[in-house]
């Protein structure tokens, strides 16, 4: 069974629907005993790093995530769940879990590309240009992700970034 970690940080329903759609058994919980019994953990989230870390610490989930990571149990972070596995986030100047060395940085004000100010948060369908091989894209036809376009059509990928 897969555990979806509940820590009051949004998008859990989306993950649950996806697992349900593929027939995967799962539980949504913040109980460490139930999390221990799971074969895998999904760490989703939408929200602010400071509030999320406060809840994780209050429930002892920060320590559980460190132990889980060290044991080798598969953990998949999504959005905020990926951000707060780093050492720190500039969002709320928050000390995070530290599973992976790094800092989540804010995009600079008035970020420019090709002489135009970029919209932040960046949300939309865009193309992807890989600079080198990566196993994440193994077995995926390049035509599925490398066409130009700003509306949803074959060959584009959905991006939602906001920090």
Coordinates of C-alpha atoms in Angstrom, one line a residue:
X1 CA 0.0 0.0 0.0
X2 CA 1.1 3.6 -0.7
X3 CA 0.8 6.3 1.9
X4 CA -0.1 9.9 1.0
X5 CA 1.3 12.0 3.7
X6 CA -1.3 14.4 5.2
X7 CA 0.2 17.6 6.5
X8 CA -2.5 20.2 5.7
X9 CA -0.8 21.3 2.5
X10 CA -3.2 20.8 -0.4
X11 CA -3.3 18.7 -3.5
X12 CA -3.9 15.4 -1.7
X13 CA -7.2 14.8 -3.5
X14 CA -5.5 15.1 -6.9
X15 CA -2.9 12.4 -5.8
X16 CA -5.7 10.2 -4.3
X17 CA -7.7 10.4 -7.6
X18 CA -4.7 9.5 -9.6
X19 CA -3.9 6.4 -7.5
X20 CA -7.6 5.4 -7.5
X21 CA -7.7 5.7 -11.3
X22 CA -4.9 3.2 -11.7
X23 CA -6.3 0.8 -9.1
X24 CA -3.6 1.4 -6.5
X25 CA -4.4 0.9 -2.8
X26 CA -3.5 3.9 -0.7
X27 CA -4.1 5.6 2.6
X28 CA -4.1 9.3 3.5
X29 CA -2.5 9.8 6.9
X30 CA -0.3 11.7 9.3
X31 CA 0.0 8.7 11.6
X32 CA 3.6 7.5 11.6
X33 CA 2.6 3.9 12.4
X34 CA 0.4 3.8 9.3
X35 CA 3.2 5.5 7.3
X36 CA 5.7 2.8 8.5
X37 CA 3.4 0.1 7.2
X38 CA 3.3 1.6 3.7
X39 CA 5.6 0.3 1.0
X40 CA 6.0 3.8 -0.5
X41 CA 5.2 7.4 0.5
X42 CA 3.9 10.3 -1.5
X43 CA 4.7 13.7 -0.1
X44 CA 2.5 16.2 -2.0
X45 CA 1.7 19.7 -1.1
X46 CA 0.6 23.2 -2.1
X47 CA 1.1 26.1 0.3
X48 CA 3.7 27.9 2.3
X49 CA 7.0 26.3 3.4
X50 CA 6.8 27.8 6.9
X51 CA 3.3 26.6 7.7
X52 CA 4.0 23.2 6.3
X53 CA 7.2 22.7 8.3
X54 CA 5.4 23.8 11.5
X55 CA 2.8 21.1 11.0
X56 CA 5.4 18.5 10.1
X57 CA 7.3 19.3 13.3
X58 CA 4.2 19.3 15.4
X59 CA 3.2 15.8 14.2
X60 CA 6.8 14.5 14.2
X61 CA 6.6 13.9 10.5
X62 CA 9.9 15.8 9.8
X63 CA 11.8 13.2 11.9
X64 CA 9.7 10.4 10.3
X65 CA 10.6 11.6 6.8
X66 CA 14.3 11.6 7.7
X67 CA 14.2 8.1 9.0
X68 CA 12.1 6.9 6.1
X69 CA 14.6 8.5 3.6
X70 CA 17.6 6.9 5.4
X71 CA 15.9 3.5 5.4
X72 CA 15.6 3.6 1.6
X73 CA 11.8 3.5 1.5
X74 CA 10.7 5.2 -1.8
X75 CA 9.4 8.8 -1.3
X76 CA 8.0 10.9 -4.1
X77 CA 7.7 14.6 -3.4
X78 CA 5.3 16.8 -5.4
X79 CA 5.4 20.6 -5.4
X80 CA 5.8 21.8 -1.8
X81 CA 6.7 18.2 -0.8
X82 CA 9.8 18.5 -3.1
X83 CA 10.6 22.1 -2.0
X84 CA 10.8 21.3 1.7
X85 CA 13.0 18.2 1.4
X86 CA 15.9 20.6 0.9
X87 CA 17.8 22.3 3.7
X88 CA 16.0 25.7 3.5
X89 CA 13.5 27.7 1.6
X90 CA 13.6 31.4 1.0
X91 CA 9.8 31.3 1.3
X92 CA 9.2 32.4 4.8
X93 CA 12.9 32.0 5.4
X94 CA 12.2 28.5 6.5
X95 CA 14.6 25.8 7.7
X96 CA 13.4 22.6 6.0
X97 CA 13.9 18.8 6.4
X98 CA 17.3 18.6 4.8
X99 CA 17.0 15.2 3.0
X100 CA 18.8 16.8 0.0
X101 CA 21.4 19.6 0.3
X102 CA 20.1 22.8 -1.3
X103 CA 18.0 25.9 -0.9
X104 CA 14.7 26.7 -2.7
X105 CA 15.2 30.2 -4.0
X106 CA 12.7 32.8 -5.0
X107 CA 12.6 33.9 -8.6
X108 CA 14.1 37.4 -8.9
X109 CA 11.8 40.4 -9.3
X110 CA 11.3 41.3 -13.0
X111 CA 12.9 38.1 -14.3
X112 CA 13.8 38.6 -18.0
X113 CA 14.3 36.3 -21.0
X114 CA 14.8 37.5 -24.5
X115 CA 14.1 41.1 -23.4
X116 CA 10.7 40.3 -22.0
X117 CA 9.6 40.1 -18.3
X118 CA 8.5 36.6 -17.5
X119 CA 5.2 36.0 -15.8
X120 CA 5.6 34.5 -12.3
X121 CA 4.0 32.2 -11.4
X122 CA 4.7 30.4 -14.7
X123 CA 1.7 28.3 -15.5
X124 CA 0.9 26.8 -18.8
X125 CA 1.7 24.3 -21.5
X126 CA 5.1 24.7 -23.0
X127 CA 7.8 22.7 -24.8
X128 CA 10.8 21.0 -23.2
X129 CA 14.2 21.0 -24.8
X130 CA 16.5 18.4 -23.1
X131 CA 20.2 19.3 -23.0
X132 CA 21.3 15.7 -22.1
X133 CA 19.8 12.3 -21.6
X134 CA 17.9 11.7 -18.4
X135 CA 16.3 8.4 -17.2
X136 CA 13.1 10.3 -16.3
X137 CA 12.4 10.6 -20.1
X138 CA 13.5 7.1 -21.0
X139 CA 11.0 5.3 -23.2
X140 CA 9.1 8.5 -24.0
X141 CA 9.0 9.5 -27.7
X142 CA 10.7 12.9 -28.0
X143 CA 7.8 14.0 -30.2
X144 CA 5.6 13.8 -27.0
X145 CA 7.5 16.7 -25.4
X146 CA 9.5 18.8 -27.8
X147 CA 7.0 20.7 -29.9
X148 CA 6.5 24.4 -29.5
X149 CA 3.2 25.7 -28.3
X150 CA 1.5 27.6 -25.6
X151 CA -1.9 25.9 -25.6
X152 CA -2.5 22.2 -24.7
X153 CA -1.8 20.1 -27.7
X154 CA 0.3 17.0 -28.4
X155 CA 4.0 17.7 -27.7
X156 CA 3.6 20.1 -24.7
X157 CA 4.1 19.7 -21.0
X158 CA 2.1 21.4 -18.2
X159 CA 4.2 23.7 -16.0
X160 CA 3.1 25.2 -12.7
X161 CA 5.8 27.0 -10.8
X162 CA 5.3 29.8 -8.2
X163 CA 8.2 30.3 -5.9

